[in-house]
Amino acid sequence: MKNITSVFLISSLAMTTACTTMKTTENTSTEMPAPDASMANNPFLQKSSLQYQAPEFNKIKDEHFVPAFKYGIKVQLVELDQIANNTAAPTFENTILALENSGEVLRRAQIVFYNLTGSNTNPELQKIEVEYAPIFAGLSDKIYLNEKLFSRIKAIKTNNLGSEEKRVLELYTTNFEIAGANLTAENKGKVKKINEELATLSTQFSNKLLDARKNGALLITDVKELDGLSADEIAAAAADAKADGKQGYLLALQNTTQQPLLQNLKNRATREKLFKASWYRAEKGNADDTRSILEREAKLRMEKAHLMGKKSFAEWKLQDQMAKTPENAIDLLAKLVTPAVETAKRESNEIQALIDKQKGGFTVEPWDWNFYAEQVRKEKYDLDENQIKPYFEVKTVLEKGVFYAAEKFYGITFKERNDLPVYHPDVVAYEVFDRDGKSLAIYYLDFYTRNNKNGGAWMSNFVEQSHLLGQKPVIVNVFNYQKPAEGKPSLISYDDVTTMFHEFGHTLHGLFADQKYLSISGTNVQRDFVEFPSQINEFFALEPSVLKNYALHYQTKKPMPQALVDKIKKAGTFNQGYSTTELVSAATIDMNWHSVTDASQFKPTLEFEKDVLAKYGFNLKEVPPRYHSPYFAHIWGGGYSAGYYAYMWSDMLNSDAWDWISSNGGMTRENGDRFRKYILSVGNSVDLNEAFKNFTGRNPDLKPLLKDKGFIK
């Protein structure tokens, strides 16, 4: 996942700032505020002295954020005032470029802050996050609802502007219009109030969900109930319990509905308890309950859309996306529902047949699926996850798999850096070198789950690429792999392997950014395009030359036997009905929450979700959505509201593009250079529908995706 949370919470900067404070001499008497004593020795006041302005985590402390925010906001407001009140005729340089160059201190502080609140938070950071969410939303409105600024932008002549400049001007104009720049003064005031409340609610949701995840962890006191888990997994659960001040074994929750340990737990009662701990984590009527927050968010978003002249929030949100309209997004989802659900039904029948064969005496439930699906996989494909894991040690997968594939396809190389400060001892850093041997970027990885880390996996920038600012990328990938017990190897599942390749696909998108302007650089693209570069990178995990290089037994160092490789490939479409159904159902829930056109259509959270699933034919109780509304962090605490469909849209692009690559020589440097040129390096400098056509020579086709999932031959 590309972490859009920080982009949205840094809303005042998402499309309008960079990292050099603007200084203008054109007809302004506004004085730039000088930093006061609170900013003395504040690391955010100046650019980091580290390579590529990598954050100085050895200097950054929690107490530095608020002073940097306060001072940064003062400076930003003065800069905005200077731009808006400039009496010189509006030009790209004195208006758009000035906006691009504003907000240096604030952006520097925010981008680190929101990365830390996602990956390594604490009560103090959470308190600051709640306090400043409405303040930052208000600052964003002072930009996007500023009539003088918008008037200047509209007055800029496009004569003699280059292609990037025209694209940036077009996007600024669109962003201002979408934010409500054309509204009446009265409606602007209403939108401002809604934005402030939404920012507060989103932060509250995230913090409540983090607590719900932590407090919802399942404590087991009798080790017999953990039958089926490996000795290392049991040791890790014991260590987690001890760290939490408890006796026994603590099974931490991930942010998805299903939990990885369900695959191996033999005790059905334990499986049920773990599943229900996950499903009900945020709907217990206690302090961690998120339902009232999300219901308020949904209503406010609809009201905001109405003020913007749109029927629904989804209509407002998708107007600048590749899909353009909710109808187009729903159409894609609808085309996937029937084949996905029908395939999932066949998969369910296979699981039930196995349960009956074993004289289980029960009907398959959600907590049974992964446990018996694994057995079906063993039976059909003779493939055992426990046979696979010893060949997937985390660092080997990274360096001999992910990095190796990138070197072969794109020509880039990596060198571990132990001299750079990190924000947690588990974090590792690398320097990335381009195909010509020149240094390209700094790249961090944070592998292991913690109870103060958001669930899931994502990519974020600490520094974004910009030729104008002389900036090279500084990127982080964050994961939630189970940390092994002391002295034990970090072995991961094949799903975890594909997650690593996926997130590195986002990283490649950021690494190869080649834009002058920060606002269109790298991953600053439409939501339904941003997952395309990450999802296509997953294909490299099973490329023969790549797999044999990294799938090495952690003890013997011998490569995975070809017979086992063949089993993995043969099982490639296994359980696709289930996995697609859980994704498409979650996307459908999201789209329906945000397609409401009248408040009377809202219902209590659980009832609303139940009705949506029934309406669209998601009638398999054993296949729940990947995210249940009360813990759907993507849409209530992140930037994917009315946007979760983007994973499927990007998946369509990804399968079709890989079909083109496979039909044109496969994993060659020529294809890598072409993909980099037309997809990874263009950022948002061109129309992305055209970018896809430039690469493949055609509009995207759904058939390759249906074939990849095994839905059609």
XYZ file of C-alpha atoms in Angstrom:
713
model
C 0.000 0.000 0.000
C 1.130 3.499 -0.732
C 0.674 5.377 2.513
C -1.753 8.126 1.604
C -2.547 8.871 5.226
C 0.361 11.242 5.565
C -0.428 12.907 2.256
C -3.973 13.649 3.361
C -3.086 14.676 6.867
C -0.374 16.881 5.429
C -3.229 18.287 3.425
C -1.938 21.818 3.353
C 1.124 20.525 1.560
C -0.141 17.669 -0.536
C -0.094 19.586 -3.799
C 1.280 22.976 -2.894
C 4.594 22.846 -1.108
C 8.176 21.826 -1.354
C 11.207 22.449 0.760
C 12.619 25.912 0.233
C 10.986 28.891 1.884
C 9.868 31.457 -0.677
C 11.431 34.884 -0.537
C 9.859 37.556 -2.695
C 10.622 41.200 -3.214
C 7.573 41.911 -5.343
C 5.395 44.493 -3.626
C 4.943 42.961 -0.199
C 5.327 44.443 3.237
C 4.595 41.231 5.099
C 7.558 40.267 7.268
C 8.661 36.689 7.652
C 8.511 35.648 11.338
C 11.827 34.880 12.987
C 12.133 31.616 14.943
C 11.759 32.116 18.686
C 13.490 30.388 21.601
C 11.257 27.318 21.275
C 12.930 26.577 17.937
C 16.459 26.710 19.291
C 18.232 23.483 18.342
C 15.083 22.219 16.646
C 16.217 19.767 13.928
C 13.339 20.755 11.644
C 14.419 24.393 11.367
C 17.155 23.522 8.895
C 17.574 20.901 6.218
C 19.045 17.674 7.532
C 22.806 17.486 7.117
C 22.546 13.792 6.285
C 22.739 12.477 2.745
C 19.680 13.502 0.692
C 18.245 15.193 3.795
C 17.475 11.844 5.424
C 15.833 12.527 8.809
C 18.192 13.011 11.726
C 16.442 10.517 13.970
C 19.301 10.745 16.474
C 18.319 14.374 17.063
C 14.535 14.302 16.587
C 12.514 14.129 19.813
C 8.780 14.238 20.469
C 9.041 17.733 21.942
C 10.351 19.120 18.650
C 7.141 18.627 16.694
C 4.784 21.185 18.246
C 7.240 24.121 18.080
C 8.040 23.187 14.465
C 4.336 23.008 13.647
C 3.618 26.387 15.243
C 6.510 28.150 13.581
C 5.989 26.367 10.278
C 2.322 27.421 10.160
C 3.242 31.067 10.821
C 5.767 31.014 7.990
C 3.372 29.232 5.650
C 0.638 31.813 6.250
C 3.001 34.693 5.547
C 4.192 33.006 2.358
C 0.596 32.472 1.230
C -0.216 36.095 1.976
C 2.773 37.241 -0.046
C 1.700 35.154 -3.028
C -1.989 36.085 -2.867
C -1.351 39.830 -2.447
C 1.452 40.171 -4.955
C 0.514 43.134 -7.175
C 2.570 41.900 -10.120
C 0.678 40.194 -12.911
C 0.196 36.492 -12.115
C 2.780 34.227 -13.694
C 3.720 30.610 -13.229
C 6.889 31.705 -11.407
C 5.369 34.165 -8.938
C 2.299 32.051 -8.153
C 2.628 28.297 -8.832
C 6.372 28.114 -8.349
C 6.061 30.243 -5.231
C 3.494 27.806 -3.843
C 5.736 24.868 -4.726
C 8.570 26.512 -2.824
C 6.619 27.332 0.328
C 6.209 25.556 3.642
C 9.704 24.164 4.127
C 9.836 23.838 7.907
C 6.252 22.653 8.288
C 6.542 19.986 5.624
C 9.799 18.696 7.045
C 8.219 18.257 10.461
C 4.920 16.845 9.223
C 6.367 14.207 6.932
C 8.456 12.724 9.751
C 5.647 13.085 12.278
C 3.073 11.175 10.245
C 5.519 8.438 9.380
C 6.208 7.976 13.086
C 2.555 8.039 14.129
C 1.989 5.169 11.713
C 5.044 3.091 12.504
C 6.251 3.948 16.005
C 3.699 6.036 17.874
C 3.218 6.757 21.577
C 0.624 8.597 23.716
C 2.382 11.947 23.310
C 2.426 11.702 19.511
C -1.202 10.550 19.512
C -2.180 13.559 21.612
C -0.413 15.923 19.209
C -2.032 14.177 16.251
C -5.534 14.743 17.643
C -4.778 18.366 18.509
C -3.325 19.300 15.133
C -5.611 17.404 12.765
C -8.205 20.232 12.608
C -5.471 22.869 12.573
C -3.835 21.339 9.518
C -7.218 20.917 7.853
C -7.853 24.600 8.464
C -4.502 25.508 6.941
C -5.355 23.457 3.864
C -8.598 25.393 3.498
C -6.720 28.680 3.759
C -4.881 27.587 0.639
C -7.571 25.931 -1.439
C -10.429 28.272 -0.492
C -8.359 31.434 -0.890
C -10.121 33.539 -3.537
C -7.098 35.722 -4.267
C -4.861 32.701 -4.779
C -7.363 31.016 -7.057
C -7.876 34.203 -9.069
C -4.143 34.419 -9.667
C -3.958 30.767 -10.729
C -6.820 31.209 -13.208
C -5.175 34.315 -14.663
C -1.856 32.637 -15.495
C -1.203 32.559 -19.225
C -0.049 29.225 -20.633
C 1.956 30.776 -23.478
C 5.562 29.637 -23.394
C 4.963 27.152 -20.564
C 6.640 23.773 -20.876
C 4.705 20.503 -20.689
C 5.444 19.946 -16.978
C 4.477 23.512 -16.164
C 1.195 23.178 -18.049
C 0.452 19.907 -16.252
C 1.202 21.424 -12.828
C -0.978 24.453 -13.580
C -3.791 22.175 -14.757
C -3.602 20.097 -11.581
C -3.481 23.145 -9.301
C -6.574 24.528 -11.009
C -8.377 21.198 -10.690
C -7.382 20.758 -7.049
C -8.618 24.212 -6.123
C -11.915 23.593 -7.909
C -12.386 20.186 -6.285
C -11.634 21.687 -2.873
C -14.392 24.270 -3.377
C -12.637 27.377 -4.637
C -15.687 28.276 -6.728
C -18.102 28.097 -3.787
C -19.885 31.047 -2.247
C -18.383 32.535 0.891
C -21.153 30.965 2.960
C -20.555 27.478 1.583
C -16.799 27.858 1.917
C -17.354 28.475 5.608
C -19.447 25.318 5.856
C -16.819 23.269 4.032
C -14.104 24.571 6.346
C -16.055 23.433 9.403
C -16.686 20.010 7.861
C -13.028 19.589 6.915
C -11.881 20.421 10.420
C -14.303 17.967 11.987
C -13.418 15.249 9.461
C -9.722 15.680 10.209
C -10.395 15.277 13.919
C -12.651 12.262 13.385
C -10.149 10.545 11.094
C -7.407 10.907 13.681
C -9.689 9.723 16.469
C -10.640 6.699 14.382
C -6.996 5.783 13.798
C -6.105 6.121 17.457
C -9.130 4.153 18.637
C -8.383 1.425 16.114
C -4.775 1.198 17.236
C -6.028 0.717 20.805
C -8.648 -1.766 19.607
C -5.985 -3.773 17.823
C -3.729 -3.771 20.865
C -6.491 -4.466 23.404
C -8.133 -7.031 21.142
C -5.106 -9.326 21.099
C -6.066 -12.820 22.229
C -4.439 -14.056 25.444
C -4.055 -17.827 25.737
C -3.032 -19.322 29.065
C -2.840 -23.004 28.109
C -0.185 -23.773 25.514
C -2.192 -26.824 24.425
C -4.666 -24.456 22.804
C -1.859 -23.391 20.442
C -1.403 -26.845 18.962
C -0.281 -26.490 15.367
C 1.876 -23.424 15.851
C 5.625 -23.827 15.522
C 7.916 -23.620 18.535
C 9.160 -20.255 17.261
C 5.624 -18.892 16.904
C 4.756 -20.016 20.424
C 7.959 -18.464 21.764
C 7.141 -15.209 19.997
C 3.609 -15.233 21.490
C 5.083 -15.804 24.940
C 7.506 -12.929 24.424
C 4.641 -10.655 23.329
C 2.658 -11.560 26.448
C 5.634 -10.861 28.675
C 6.282 -7.533 26.976
C 2.643 -6.631 27.650
C 2.940 -7.593 31.320
C 0.785 -10.698 30.969
C 1.184 -14.377 31.735
C 0.666 -16.791 28.868
C 0.715 -16.350 25.116
C -0.503 -13.223 23.336
C -1.772 -13.530 19.763
C -1.549 -10.023 18.348
C -4.033 -8.863 15.728
C -3.205 -7.707 12.237
C -5.415 -5.120 10.600
C -7.151 -7.553 8.235
C -10.177 -9.694 9.106
C -8.371 -13.012 8.765
C -5.306 -13.628 10.911
C -2.211 -15.525 9.688
C -2.124 -17.917 12.645
C -5.572 -19.279 11.762
C -3.900 -21.299 9.040
C -2.076 -23.524 11.518
C -4.132 -23.536 14.709
C -5.593 -27.026 15.138
C -7.844 -26.161 18.081
C -11.127 -25.004 16.518
C -12.204 -23.164 19.665
C -8.963 -21.172 19.609
C -9.471 -20.387 15.952
C -12.966 -19.124 16.659
C -11.758 -16.965 19.544
C -8.981 -15.465 17.433
C -11.283 -14.742 14.496
C -13.906 -13.137 16.732
C -11.222 -11.116 18.524
C -10.382 -9.725 15.104
C -13.946 -9.232 13.836
C -15.382 -7.610 16.971
C -12.295 -5.606 17.995
C -13.856 -2.192 17.363
C -17.551 -2.751 18.071
C -17.676 -3.684 21.754
C -19.396 -0.548 22.979
C -16.277 0.458 24.907
C -13.709 3.223 24.474
C -12.280 1.452 21.401
C -15.606 1.339 19.535
C -15.290 3.205 16.214
C -18.859 3.019 14.898
C -20.145 6.424 15.958
C -17.048 8.042 14.464
C -17.310 6.358 11.066
C -21.046 7.018 10.847
C -20.403 10.698 11.483
C -17.595 10.715 8.911
C -19.850 9.174 6.259
C -22.572 11.743 6.869
C -20.178 14.690 6.835
C -18.573 13.497 3.612
C -21.986 13.333 1.953
C -22.808 16.852 3.194
C -19.491 18.110 1.864
C -20.210 16.582 -1.550
C -23.608 18.278 -1.643
C -21.983 21.624 -0.928
C -19.646 20.901 -3.839
C -22.613 20.331 -6.145
C -22.212 16.550 -6.320
C -24.777 13.863 -5.541
C -22.427 11.813 -3.379
C -18.961 11.848 -1.879
C -17.881 9.159 -4.341
C -18.929 11.337 -7.283
C -16.930 14.227 -5.843
C -13.899 12.073 -5.020
C -13.538 10.229 -8.331
C -13.774 13.194 -10.688
C -9.984 13.428 -11.076
C -9.245 9.686 -10.918
C -8.666 7.277 -13.811
C -12.121 5.767 -13.261
C -13.694 9.275 -13.423
C -17.095 8.205 -11.999
C -18.459 5.869 -9.291
C -20.413 4.101 -12.027
C -17.201 3.106 -13.805
C -15.678 1.854 -10.555
C -18.793 -0.115 -9.627
C -18.922 -1.539 -13.148
C -15.435 -2.990 -12.718
C -16.333 -4.433 -9.307
C -19.570 -5.896 -10.694
C -17.645 -7.699 -13.430
C -15.537 -9.369 -10.756
C -18.302 -10.261 -8.272
C -19.919 -13.166 -10.129
C -16.764 -15.063 -11.168
C -15.166 -14.437 -7.761
C -18.177 -15.589 -5.705
C -18.829 -18.596 -7.948
C -15.195 -19.640 -7.607
C -15.326 -19.104 -3.841
C -18.417 -21.355 -3.664
C -16.505 -24.152 -5.382
C -13.617 -23.602 -2.994
C -16.040 -23.708 -0.047
C -17.492 -26.993 -1.290
C -13.996 -28.479 -1.436
C -13.320 -27.372 2.115
C -16.637 -28.721 3.356
C -15.964 -32.035 1.641
C -12.654 -32.295 3.475
C -14.305 -31.443 6.818
C -16.931 -34.128 6.180
C -14.280 -36.605 5.121
C -12.546 -36.029 8.452
C -15.933 -36.422 10.212
C -15.709 -32.900 11.575
C -19.450 -32.646 12.110
C -19.722 -28.925 11.444
C -20.279 -26.471 8.599
C -17.314 -24.382 7.528
C -17.118 -20.989 9.228
C -14.793 -18.037 8.553
C -12.363 -19.189 11.238
C -12.096 -22.578 9.573
C -11.346 -21.387 6.055
C -7.587 -20.826 6.180
C -6.951 -23.936 8.280
C -8.768 -26.259 5.900
C -7.845 -24.349 2.744
C -4.235 -25.081 3.603
C -5.096 -28.759 3.887
C -6.943 -28.675 0.563
C -3.903 -27.065 -0.981
C -1.719 -29.835 0.425
C -4.118 -32.439 -0.895
C -4.597 -30.899 -4.361
C -1.094 -29.621 -4.928
C 0.902 -31.490 -2.270
C 1.994 -28.066 -1.021
C 2.607 -27.378 2.657
C 3.285 -23.821 3.856
C 5.640 -25.238 6.477
C 7.675 -26.760 3.655
C 7.957 -23.375 2.009
C 8.817 -21.083 4.928
C 12.356 -22.417 5.551
C 13.276 -21.122 2.096
C 12.078 -17.583 2.799
C 14.319 -15.822 5.297
C 13.523 -12.113 5.406
C 16.880 -10.585 4.549
C 17.627 -13.211 1.901
C 14.279 -12.546 0.242
C 15.057 -8.834 0.291
C 18.618 -8.850 -0.967
C 18.702 -11.925 -3.202
C 15.096 -11.641 -4.370
C 13.646 -8.133 -4.364
C 16.961 -6.367 -4.963
C 18.167 -8.978 -7.440
C 15.033 -8.621 -9.585
C 15.409 -4.838 -9.584
C 19.031 -5.131 -10.637
C 18.201 -7.490 -13.515
C 15.178 -5.544 -14.798
C 16.277 -1.964 -14.104
C 20.030 -2.121 -13.486
C 19.967 -0.629 -9.976
C 22.068 -1.875 -7.045
C 22.013 -1.565 -3.241
C 24.465 -1.143 -0.386
C 23.523 -1.501 3.275
C 24.170 1.591 5.363
C 24.833 1.145 9.072
C 25.866 4.766 9.638
C 22.431 6.355 9.219
C 20.307 6.933 12.349
C 16.962 5.097 12.449
C 13.755 5.595 14.430
C 13.703 2.036 15.850
C 16.403 -0.622 16.293
C 14.568 -2.966 13.890
C 14.895 -0.505 10.992
C 17.615 -1.091 8.379
C 18.850 1.301 5.697
C 20.308 0.989 2.192
C 21.728 3.337 -0.400
C 20.424 2.785 -3.923
C 22.595 3.236 -7.019
C 21.284 3.820 -10.537
C 22.204 1.835 -13.648
C 25.095 4.235 -14.326
C 26.481 3.637 -10.828
C 25.468 7.036 -9.499
C 23.786 7.286 -6.112
C 20.000 7.501 -6.495
C 18.273 7.326 -3.098
C 18.194 6.213 0.536
C 15.845 3.361 1.407
C 14.694 2.207 4.874
C 12.846 -0.986 5.852
C 10.918 -1.622 9.067
C 10.019 -5.325 9.078
C 8.417 -6.352 12.369
C 5.061 -5.839 14.048
C 4.798 -3.758 17.244
C 1.817 -2.820 19.353
C 2.488 0.867 18.612
C 2.529 0.336 14.825
C -0.451 0.466 12.491
C -1.330 -2.830 10.858
C -0.588 -3.751 7.265
C 2.310 -2.763 5.043
C 3.056 0.477 3.222
C 5.526 2.771 1.512
C 6.150 6.406 2.409
C 8.599 9.128 1.483
C 10.703 10.967 4.027
C 11.963 13.135 1.154
C 10.321 13.365 -2.275
C 12.235 13.788 -5.534
C 12.337 17.222 -7.181
C 14.848 18.590 -9.697
C 13.726 22.097 -8.823
C 14.695 21.578 -5.193
C 17.679 19.363 -5.854
C 16.045 16.552 -3.844
C 16.560 12.837 -4.255
C 14.158 10.274 -2.760
C 14.347 9.012 0.807
C 11.839 6.176 1.135
C 10.626 3.731 3.780
C 8.776 0.412 3.513
C 6.945 -0.673 6.663
C 5.770 -4.257 7.292
C 4.181 -6.239 10.103
C 5.991 -9.564 9.963
C 6.070 -11.547 13.177
C 9.390 -10.916 14.897
C 11.168 -14.188 15.673
C 12.326 -15.147 19.137
C 15.873 -14.114 20.003
C 18.425 -16.035 17.954
C 15.848 -17.566 15.619
C 15.640 -16.960 11.856
C 12.976 -14.635 10.500
C 11.041 -16.990 8.229
C 8.032 -15.678 6.319
C 5.214 -17.128 4.236
C 4.973 -16.861 0.477
C 2.186 -14.293 0.953
C 4.655 -12.240 2.989
C 7.174 -12.608 0.193
C 4.732 -11.160 -2.337
C 3.969 -8.342 0.119
C 7.664 -7.433 0.153
C 7.798 -7.389 -3.643
C 4.556 -5.367 -3.680
C 5.752 -2.634 -1.354
C 9.052 -2.435 -3.186
C 7.040 -1.755 -6.349
C 5.835 1.449 -4.662
C 9.443 2.147 -3.748
C 10.520 1.796 -7.388
C 7.797 4.284 -8.324
C 9.340 6.734 -5.872
C 12.968 5.890 -6.723
C 12.542 6.532 -10.436
C 10.679 9.826 -10.038
C 12.094 12.276 -12.571
C 10.094 15.471 -12.187
C 11.012 19.107 -11.744
C 8.059 19.809 -9.476
C 7.377 17.995 -6.242
C 3.589 18.095 -6.601
C 3.683 15.772 -9.634
C 6.681 13.697 -8.573
C 6.787 9.942 -8.119
C 3.785 8.445 -6.373
C 1.769 11.701 -6.335
C -0.636 10.162 -8.831
C -4.268 9.101 -9.002
C -5.385 6.558 -6.419
C -6.410 3.985 -9.012
C -2.976 4.152 -10.648
C -0.753 4.195 -7.567
C -1.115 0.461 -6.850
C -0.264 -0.532 -10.435
C 3.557 -0.309 -10.102
C 3.435 -2.219 -6.818
C 1.149 -5.006 -7.968
C 3.067 -5.686 -11.168
C 6.258 -6.076 -9.129
C 4.699 -9.099 -7.386
C 5.123 -11.089 -10.614
C 8.895 -11.068 -10.136
C 8.586 -13.208 -7.014
C 7.995 -16.302 -9.172
C 10.232 -15.431 -12.115
C 12.471 -18.542 -12.392
C 15.809 -16.710 -12.410
C 14.750 -14.609 -9.419
C 13.158 -17.381 -7.366
C 16.144 -19.695 -7.594
C 18.374 -16.853 -6.412
C 16.486 -16.110 -3.179
C 14.487 -19.240 -2.262
C 17.353 -20.717 -0.257
C 16.957 -22.960 2.787
C 18.012 -20.918 5.804
C 20.091 -23.800 7.202
C 21.493 -25.671 4.205
C 21.557 -22.646 1.837
C 20.403 -24.991 -0.900
C 17.856 -23.666 -3.423
C 14.246 -24.722 -3.262
C 13.771 -28.032 -5.104
C 12.197 -27.657 -8.523
C 9.407 -29.995 -7.492
C 8.407 -27.565 -4.713
C 8.706 -24.594 -7.089
C 6.384 -26.356 -9.531
C 3.868 -26.925 -6.753
C 3.871 -23.216 -5.856
C 3.293 -22.241 -9.478
C 0.609 -24.874 -9.970
C -1.150 -23.581 -6.886
C -0.943 -19.984 -8.191
C -4.699 -19.648 -8.709
C -5.570 -21.535 -5.537
C -8.030 -19.730 -3.244
C -8.411 -16.850 -5.704
C -12.184 -16.980 -5.361
C -11.830 -16.339 -1.646
C -9.146 -13.647 -1.851
C -10.877 -11.767 -4.678
C -14.270 -11.967 -2.970
C -12.916 -10.542 0.279
C -11.258 -7.669 -1.588
C -14.154 -6.864 -3.910
C -16.664 -7.043 -1.043
C -14.562 -4.578 0.972
C -14.353 -2.245 -2.028
C -18.113 -2.507 -2.508
C -18.717 -1.632 1.145
C -16.482 1.413 0.762
C -18.147 2.576 -2.443
C -21.616 2.215 -0.934
C -20.797 4.120 2.242
C -19.659 6.955 -0.002
C -22.379 6.733 -2.671
C -25.191 7.709 -0.291
C -27.105 10.675 -1.676
C -29.503 11.330 1.204
C -29.069 11.005 4.976
C -32.163 8.792 5.171
C -30.187 6.061 3.371
C -27.757 5.673 6.256
C -28.271 2.905 8.797
C -26.295 1.767 11.841
C -22.882 0.461 10.792
C -23.482 -3.268 11.052
C -26.902 -3.118 9.421
C -25.633 -0.928 6.590
C -22.769 -3.293 5.818
C -24.986 -6.372 6.000
C -27.470 -4.869 3.530
C -24.724 -3.900 1.072
C -23.232 -7.396 1.064
C -26.636 -8.951 0.464
C -27.525 -6.472 -2.295
C -24.433 -7.251 -4.342
C -24.516 -11.013 -3.934
C -21.857 -11.551 -1.309
C -23.860 -14.348 0.269
C -21.107 -16.615 1.588
C -20.898 -16.164 5.345
C -17.637 -18.118 5.363
C -16.010 -15.451 3.143
C -16.129 -12.172 5.091
C -14.810 -8.881 3.683
C -11.092 -8.295 4.027
C -12.017 -5.286 6.155
C -15.110 -4.979 8.326
C -16.444 -1.401 8.487
C -15.450 -0.777 12.141
C -11.767 -1.482 11.367
C -11.617 -0.377 7.731
C -8.636 1.905 8.347
C -8.073 2.610 4.668
C -11.328 4.539 4.315
C -11.984 6.015 7.777
C -8.461 6.770 8.986
C -6.552 6.859 5.700
C -6.811 8.309 2.245
C -8.742 5.551 0.457
C -12.311 6.749 1.087
C -14.318 5.942 -2.069
C -11.003 4.617 -3.331
C -10.528 1.030 -2.212
C -11.722 -0.079 -5.658
C -8.345 1.263 -6.820
C -6.676 -2.040 -5.913
C -8.828 -3.851 -8.454
C -8.467 -1.090 -11.043
C -4.693 -1.182 -10.633
C -4.797 -4.976 -10.735
C -6.433 -4.765 -14.152
C -3.631 -2.480 -15.357
C -1.039 -4.709 -13.741
C -2.203 -7.976 -15.331
C -2.582 -6.407 -18.749
C 0.866 -4.780 -18.592
C 2.476 -8.037 -17.436
C 0.731 -9.804 -20.296
C 2.445 -7.318 -22.625
C 5.841 -7.861 -20.958
C 5.470 -11.642 -21.122
C 4.547 -11.450 -24.795
C 7.518 -9.222 -25.590
C 10.504 -11.049 -24.168
C 9.717 -11.091 -20.459
C 12.301 -10.016 -17.894
C 14.701 -8.117 -20.131
C 16.529 -4.868 -19.487
C 14.870 -3.470 -22.613
C 11.430 -4.079 -21.089
C 12.598 -2.741 -17.737
C 13.859 0.453 -19.324
C 10.578 0.798 -21.225
C 8.466 0.310 -18.085
C 10.631 2.803 -16.229
C 10.342 5.351 -19.066
C 6.594 5.199 -19.639
C 5.239 4.229 -16.197
C 7.611 4.544 -13.252
C 9.387 7.782 -14.105
C 6.516 9.949 -15.372
C 4.928 10.698 -12.003
C 1.799 12.726 -12.671
C 3.414 14.753 -15.458
C 1.192 13.182 -18.136
C -2.329 11.805 -18.437
C -1.956 8.357 -16.894
C -4.486 6.694 -19.163
C -2.237 7.839 -22.004
C 0.870 6.671 -20.117
C -0.553 3.158 -19.977
C -1.334 3.252 -23.706
C 2.176 4.525 -24.420
C 3.579 1.444 -22.692
C 1.284 -1.283 -24.028
C -0.082 0.354 -27.151
C -3.673 -0.341 -26.080
C -6.386 0.485 -23.563
C -6.458 -1.797 -20.490
C -8.276 -5.105 -20.888
C -9.852 -7.064 -18.014
C -9.263 -10.495 -19.581
C -5.621 -10.912 -18.463
C -6.712 -10.298 -14.849
C -9.494 -12.890 -15.105
C -6.958 -15.355 -16.535
C -4.401 -14.628 -13.818
C -7.009 -15.390 -11.182
C -8.071 -18.585 -12.916
C -11.611 -17.328 -13.557
C -11.332 -17.917 -17.312
C -9.005 -19.994 -19.491
